[in-house]
Amino acid sequence: MAAQPNIVFVVPDQFRQQALGCMDADPVITPNFDRFASQARVLTHAVSNYPVCSPYRAMLFTGKYPYGNGVVGNCNSQTVPYGVYLKPDAQCFPDVLSDGGYDCGYVGKYHLDPPAEEDARHGEGQRGDGRVWDAYTPPGQRRHGFNFWYSYGCCDKHLTPHYWVNDAPRERPLEVNRWSVEHETDVAVSYIRNASGERDAGKPFALFVAFNPPHTPFQQVPQEFVDMYGDVSPTDLLNRANVRLDGPGKQAGEHAKNYFGAVTGIDYHFGRILNALDEAGLGDNTIVVFTADHGEMMGSHGRMHKNVWYDESLLIPFLIRWPERISPGQDDLLLSVPDVMPTLLALAGLGTATPGDIDGRDLSGTLLGQACERPDSAFYLTPRFDNPEGGRRGVRTHRWVFVVDRQEHDPEKLFLFDCEKDPYQLENVAESRPEIVSQMRGLLDQWLEKTGDPWGA
Ligand code: CA
């Protein structure tokens, strides 16, 4: 039997699927991703089921949907009383990897732990909302099997980031004057080379690299990458048919070049990670995943950011390369975030160690070219942590996106888009297609039941 593969999992924050050159959508400069895409399985329908930071990360690590893992919102001082953080005793993806013989490393933004008052030093003030966002993760159970730690909770200072490195105490984060993507790549490259004895060379390793860019503040990006876009106008950069640069979308005109500049910077540094693997002779037996926690609207439908069902927010990159086993090509596999853990554990030969109580499905067979049942829908949710019956729930299939929206003072509102005929999701056809609405309601009911969601149909 071949040695267990290494895993390198690169997950920037707010990097939309359309911003990969290989998707033939945004006019981005991404030569490394384009080369990588030709070597990888490229999923065109990977879904961020709850497209914000902490819920994505908790689904990734637990293989469960938010009502199964308790992370029903972003972790910050306001949501802690609602139990919104990763539980120390949860049996997580890296716990299973570590128990299965892997050395596990985490670099970058974690955003899964409850902030303490002392964490305000770095977290408060950054968003001006009075909440503490950053959090220190002490060594031990809360690190869930990661034995190399170079991380922080949540802090959007891309040019002056800080990190708690291994056993550094809460009072002594390392402060760095570099673009976080560049610095974290340096750390990842050193880990891959094992240049400072970061890992046990006798073990396979799993390295997670969680860049914060291209998240806001968009202007905090090295100018050299922004300048690569020259004099291109915002309207040329934002070429999607659903872009409206009015209302909140006005910000997109100001920030498109910075956003794509950060994308190009990430492409550059991702290329350095690939080179380091090749130079270390590890390229062939390392599974490399490039994905993101969610997308960015960037002016589509006049909106900015995330936490909404439109494709710019919901669809994420998911490229997986394993030269020895996974054949390259595009694949419309409808992958949900909780499926990632059981799928990768199976690829790592740890399928039998996957916890039995998770929601996600092992889809490794489809990646390996075996007959395998493929999902026909994905669950979407934007819950309200303070009102389990409020918020939005929906279903994404290959053809349809269906959403029920319950806001405070309105009756329930329905959205249905035919993504085949209307790829930019411009026309709500919920009223004219009652038979599809009823079919989608049926699928949604199944998801609510399966995931223990208290929302109620
Ligand atoms: Ca995020």
XYZ file of C-alpha atoms and ligand atoms in Angstrom:
458
model
C 0.000 0.000 0.000
C 1.229 3.463 -0.889
C 2.130 5.839 1.929
C -0.769 7.901 3.212
C -0.995 11.113 1.212
C -0.155 14.485 2.683
C -2.915 17.076 2.580
C -2.466 20.785 1.860
C -5.775 22.616 2.236
C -5.709 26.282 1.197
C -8.794 28.268 2.120
C -8.852 32.050 1.663
C -11.770 34.086 2.976
C -14.375 35.552 0.602
C -12.732 34.272 -2.596
C -15.587 33.721 -5.035
C -15.591 30.913 -7.547
C -15.993 33.321 -10.450
C -12.632 34.893 -9.549
C -10.655 31.912 -10.840
C -9.462 32.490 -14.382
C -10.262 28.872 -15.264
C -13.974 29.516 -14.600
C -14.054 31.950 -17.506
C -16.055 34.525 -15.552
C -14.268 37.472 -13.883
C -11.438 39.043 -15.939
C -8.814 38.086 -13.369
C -5.100 37.385 -13.681
C -4.562 33.952 -12.108
C -1.871 32.021 -14.021
C -1.080 29.658 -11.144
C -4.702 28.724 -10.555
C -5.176 28.213 -14.271
C -2.206 25.837 -14.407
C -3.351 24.088 -11.229
C -6.873 23.740 -12.676
C -5.491 21.794 -15.618
C -4.025 19.274 -13.143
C -6.976 19.145 -10.726
C -10.599 18.071 -10.497
C -12.432 21.384 -10.651
C -15.843 21.328 -9.004
C -18.234 23.812 -10.573
C -20.991 23.318 -7.968
C -19.259 23.389 -4.586
C -21.645 25.175 -2.210
C -20.964 27.161 0.952
C -24.170 26.124 2.687
C -24.115 28.998 5.190
C -21.862 31.513 3.466
C -20.113 33.251 6.361
C -16.853 32.621 8.255
C -17.376 30.644 11.440
C -20.303 28.507 10.250
C -18.280 27.420 7.202
C -15.239 26.564 9.329
C -17.330 24.628 11.835
C -19.023 22.631 9.043
C -15.617 21.902 7.545
C -14.189 20.660 10.843
C -17.192 18.758 12.242
C -18.824 17.390 9.086
C -22.107 18.659 10.551
C -24.533 21.435 9.608
C -24.851 24.400 11.983
C -27.614 22.989 14.184
C -25.512 19.862 14.645
C -22.348 21.691 15.739
C -23.829 24.781 17.439
C -22.040 27.323 15.254
C -25.189 29.003 13.959
C -23.519 32.375 13.430
C -20.151 34.091 13.482
C -18.129 33.772 16.680
C -17.850 37.065 18.557
C -18.558 38.418 22.024
C -22.243 38.920 21.183
C -22.868 35.333 20.060
C -20.878 33.532 22.789
C -23.893 33.461 25.152
C -25.776 31.526 22.467
C -23.093 28.832 22.433
C -21.796 29.951 19.050
C -18.272 28.480 19.023
C -16.605 25.175 18.274
C -17.013 22.855 21.229
C -13.710 21.633 22.713
C -14.974 18.037 22.862
C -16.244 17.915 19.266
C -14.448 15.200 17.353
C -13.111 17.238 14.462
C -11.491 16.594 11.107
C -7.960 17.349 12.461
C -8.647 15.227 15.586
C -9.306 12.240 13.335
C -6.271 12.999 11.174
C -4.057 13.330 14.226
C -5.372 10.101 15.767
C -4.822 8.453 12.389
C -1.104 9.232 12.366
C -0.946 12.695 10.777
C 0.990 15.720 11.890
C -1.465 18.618 11.575
C -0.650 22.284 11.022
C -2.918 25.341 11.043
C -1.807 28.680 9.626
C -3.941 31.827 9.441
C -7.470 32.783 10.399
C -9.277 30.316 12.676
C -12.414 32.148 13.881
C -14.004 29.256 15.743
C -13.396 30.117 19.386
C -15.226 32.341 21.870
C -13.468 35.672 22.441
C -12.507 36.559 25.997
C -12.493 40.131 27.306
C -8.690 40.195 27.072
C -8.891 39.523 23.350
C -10.369 42.991 22.836
C -6.857 44.332 22.497
C -6.707 43.122 18.925
C -10.321 42.540 18.014
C -12.378 45.469 19.231
C -12.490 48.608 17.228
C -11.590 46.964 13.971
C -15.224 47.009 12.876
C -16.517 49.625 15.231
C -19.426 47.448 16.329
C -18.439 47.200 19.985
C -18.005 43.433 19.813
C -14.837 41.446 20.424
C -14.040 39.313 17.399
C -10.539 38.039 17.892
C -9.877 35.052 20.130
C -6.881 33.263 21.524
C -6.955 29.487 21.153
C -4.962 27.945 23.995
C -2.857 24.830 23.417
C -4.709 21.614 24.156
C -8.149 20.309 23.314
C -9.333 23.498 21.606
C -6.696 22.999 18.916
C -8.322 19.725 17.910
C -5.226 17.754 17.008
C -3.213 20.559 15.414
C 0.319 20.219 16.768
C 1.691 23.118 14.696
C -0.167 26.349 15.355
C 0.379 29.741 13.703
C -2.965 31.374 13.993
C -5.373 33.986 15.365
C -9.125 34.254 15.661
C -10.564 37.072 13.590
C -8.784 40.327 12.851
C -8.877 42.204 9.580
C -5.458 43.861 9.523
C -4.044 42.368 6.370
C -0.850 44.451 6.313
C -0.125 44.219 10.068
C -1.371 40.772 11.085
C -0.616 38.984 14.330
C -0.358 35.308 15.242
C -0.142 33.110 18.255
C 2.689 30.771 17.386
C 2.612 27.317 18.985
C 2.750 27.749 22.779
C 2.925 31.574 22.840
C 0.731 32.902 25.654
C -2.288 35.126 25.040
C -0.251 38.225 26.015
C 2.393 37.598 23.399
C 1.127 37.325 19.845
C 3.711 37.806 17.126
C 3.105 41.048 15.216
C 4.183 41.153 11.615
C 4.580 43.960 9.063
C 3.856 42.033 5.897
C 0.807 41.217 3.823
C -0.691 38.296 5.734
C -0.876 36.141 2.595
C 2.840 36.549 1.963
C 3.790 35.870 5.563
C 1.507 32.845 5.910
C 2.888 31.439 2.671
C 6.411 31.787 4.088
C 5.250 29.791 7.111
C 3.540 27.167 4.933
C 6.573 26.791 2.672
C 8.835 26.341 5.687
C 6.413 23.725 7.069
C 6.400 21.852 3.763
C 10.205 21.890 3.626
C 10.306 21.092 7.334
C 12.969 23.774 7.411
C 12.751 24.399 11.167
C 11.656 20.949 12.267
C 7.987 21.999 12.209
C 6.800 18.424 11.772
C 7.750 14.794 12.203
C 9.330 13.828 8.895
C 8.278 10.225 9.472
C 4.576 11.043 9.398
C 2.211 12.241 6.689
C 1.065 15.811 7.284
C -2.106 17.826 6.888
C -1.532 21.561 6.543
C -4.430 24.032 6.552
C -3.652 27.526 5.282
C -6.495 29.969 5.939
C -5.735 33.318 4.309
C -7.941 36.235 5.371
C -7.756 38.178 2.039
C -9.478 38.857 -0.298
C -11.829 39.699 2.634
C -12.378 43.377 3.534
C -10.711 45.873 3.995
C -10.143 45.514 0.269
C -7.649 48.368 0.075
C -5.146 46.537 2.309
C -3.356 44.755 -0.506
C 0.128 45.198 -1.992
C -0.087 47.757 -4.779
C 2.012 45.654 -7.163
C -0.894 43.212 -7.583
C -3.473 45.967 -8.009
C -1.279 47.655 -10.615
C -1.318 44.507 -12.733
C -4.886 45.483 -13.699
C -3.622 48.739 -15.218
C -6.278 51.239 -16.225
C -9.170 48.817 -16.573
C -12.399 50.505 -15.521
C -14.659 49.099 -12.790
C -17.353 48.347 -15.344
C -14.910 46.310 -17.416
C -13.781 44.423 -14.324
C -17.314 43.791 -13.098
C -18.595 42.175 -16.251
C -21.460 40.132 -14.822
C -24.902 40.886 -16.225
C -26.356 41.290 -12.724
C -23.985 44.023 -11.503
C -25.568 47.256 -10.271
C -23.211 49.920 -9.090
C -25.842 51.831 -7.133
C -26.889 51.616 -3.495
C -24.549 49.301 -1.564
C -23.201 48.103 -4.931
C -21.545 51.494 -5.336
C -18.659 50.239 -3.201
C -17.926 47.610 -5.832
C -16.852 50.286 -8.276
C -14.288 51.512 -5.774
C -13.029 48.095 -4.726
C -13.159 45.765 -7.727
C -9.541 46.395 -8.646
C -8.368 45.898 -5.060
C -10.403 42.716 -4.751
C -9.029 41.243 -7.941
C -5.571 42.513 -6.960
C -5.817 40.417 -3.774
C -7.000 37.467 -5.883
C -3.912 37.825 -8.082
C -1.694 38.118 -5.013
C -3.172 34.909 -3.607
C -2.602 33.263 -6.978
C 1.071 34.279 -6.811
C 1.590 32.925 -3.311
C -0.435 29.766 -4.002
C 2.067 29.159 -6.800
C 4.863 29.330 -4.214
C 3.158 26.613 -2.154
C 2.898 24.376 -5.234
C 6.562 24.987 -6.054
C 7.599 24.141 -2.499
C 5.779 20.805 -2.772
C 7.503 20.037 -6.055
C 10.920 21.049 -4.753
C 10.448 18.834 -1.705
C 9.512 15.947 -3.985
C 6.045 15.805 -2.406
C 3.893 16.868 -5.350
C 2.780 13.398 -6.392
C 1.576 12.070 -3.076
C 0.026 15.231 -1.695
C -3.660 16.049 -2.010
C -3.876 19.788 -2.628
C -7.230 21.499 -2.201
C -7.942 25.104 -3.055
C -11.312 26.351 -1.852
C -12.850 29.265 0.122
C -15.313 29.776 2.956
C -17.758 31.705 0.732
C -17.798 34.194 -2.106
C -18.209 37.951 -2.532
C -21.104 39.704 -4.265
C -18.969 42.670 -5.432
C -21.891 44.626 -6.887
C -23.945 41.741 -8.251
C -27.642 42.469 -7.552
C -26.452 45.795 -6.102
C -25.011 43.940 -3.107
C -21.680 43.561 -1.389
C -20.172 40.667 0.539
C -21.881 37.383 1.457
C -24.503 35.561 3.508
C -26.960 35.365 0.639
C -28.024 32.615 -1.760
C -26.841 34.137 -5.043
C -24.052 32.246 -6.824
C -21.445 34.982 -6.275
C -21.789 34.358 -2.521
C -22.842 30.693 -2.442
C -20.560 28.973 -4.931
C -16.972 28.442 -3.867
C -13.845 27.301 -5.641
C -13.077 23.658 -5.007
C -10.086 22.298 -6.885
C -8.522 19.068 -5.746
C -5.284 17.667 -7.118
C -3.816 14.273 -6.351
C -1.723 13.260 -9.345
C -1.554 9.596 -8.362
C -5.281 9.058 -7.977
C -7.628 11.831 -9.122
C -8.042 12.484 -12.825
C -8.257 16.158 -13.792
C -11.249 17.836 -15.395
C -14.396 19.799 -14.609
C -17.034 18.079 -12.515
C -20.492 19.369 -11.533
C -20.492 17.422 -8.257
C -22.814 19.250 -5.858
C -20.432 19.290 -2.902
C -21.581 20.642 0.459
C -19.133 21.781 3.130
C -19.878 18.920 5.588
C -18.986 16.446 2.815
C -15.376 17.634 2.717
C -14.288 15.940 5.962
C -15.570 12.404 5.225
C -14.408 12.666 1.602
C -10.856 13.683 2.487
C -10.642 11.226 5.375
C -11.594 8.440 2.978
C -8.950 9.600 0.483
C -6.425 9.570 3.345
C -7.293 5.954 4.140
C -9.142 6.951 7.318
C -12.694 6.313 6.135
C -13.375 3.833 8.924
C -12.242 6.386 11.514
C -14.814 8.954 10.350
C -17.217 9.683 13.225
C -20.547 7.947 12.675
C -22.737 10.877 13.700
C -21.735 13.404 11.037
C -24.091 14.792 8.371
C -21.611 14.929 5.488
C -21.265 12.264 2.833
C -18.126 10.539 1.661
C -17.923 11.452 -2.026
C -14.396 10.144 -2.536
C -15.656 7.480 -4.950
C -16.730 10.064 -7.483
C -13.303 11.732 -7.324
C -11.582 8.384 -7.815
C -13.719 7.516 -10.821
C -15.760 4.832 -9.079
C -19.510 4.414 -9.304
C -20.861 6.593 -6.517
C -24.197 8.144 -5.752
C -23.990 11.885 -6.244
C -25.973 14.492 -4.279
C -28.847 16.097 -6.168
C -29.325 19.052 -3.841
C -27.482 21.207 -1.329
C -28.940 22.913 1.733
C -28.683 26.688 2.148
C -29.267 28.517 5.411
C -28.896 31.940 6.963
C -30.229 31.365 10.465
C -30.764 33.920 13.178
C -28.996 32.808 16.331
C -31.525 34.745 18.435
C -34.626 33.472 16.605
C -34.560 29.872 15.385
C -37.696 30.351 13.292
C -36.451 33.451 11.495
C -33.935 33.934 8.740
C -33.696 32.094 5.454
C -33.584 28.498 4.319
C -33.255 27.115 0.844
C -32.074 24.474 -1.542
C -29.622 24.614 -4.454
C -29.846 21.985 -7.172
C -27.954 22.012 -10.429
C -30.789 23.855 -12.071
C -32.675 25.712 -9.339
C -32.082 27.860 -6.335
C -35.061 28.087 -4.016
C -35.197 30.226 -0.881
C -37.791 30.949 1.792
C -37.090 34.260 3.488
C -38.687 35.055 6.857
C -37.850 38.533 8.010
C -39.304 40.104 11.083
C -42.228 42.172 9.838
C -42.987 40.448 6.555
C -44.841 37.327 5.680
C -42.629 34.607 4.270
C -41.190 35.525 0.881
C -40.245 32.970 -1.765
C -37.454 33.116 -4.327
C -36.929 30.706 -7.181
C -34.342 31.095 -9.944
C -33.799 28.899 -12.964
C -30.003 28.849 -13.085
C -30.039 27.082 -16.456
C -32.113 29.695 -18.298
C -31.158 32.569 -16.054
C -27.533 32.068 -14.965
C -27.322 35.525 -13.418
C -30.401 34.864 -11.256
C -32.236 37.961 -12.356
C -35.838 36.748 -12.522
C -37.700 35.354 -9.521
C -40.069 32.742 -10.989
C -41.545 31.489 -7.696
C -45.049 32.633 -8.648
C -45.088 31.229 -12.146
C -43.577 27.834 -11.281
C -45.645 26.508 -8.354
C -44.862 22.883 -9.258
C -41.114 23.524 -8.859
C -41.725 25.448 -5.645
C -43.600 22.462 -4.267
C -40.851 20.066 -5.332
C -38.209 22.292 -3.722
C -40.264 22.607 -0.528
C -40.175 18.823 -0.349
C -36.384 18.801 -0.657
C -36.084 21.594 1.893
C -38.234 19.648 4.376
C -35.879 16.710 4.029
C -32.855 18.898 4.703
C -34.468 20.533 7.736
C -35.261 17.133 9.189
C -31.882 15.616 8.367
C -29.956 18.487 9.958
C -32.100 18.904 13.092
C -32.991 22.443 12.094
C -35.613 24.025 14.398
C -36.807 26.416 11.687
C -39.903 24.359 10.820
C -41.361 23.963 7.360
Ca -15.477 34.641 5.737
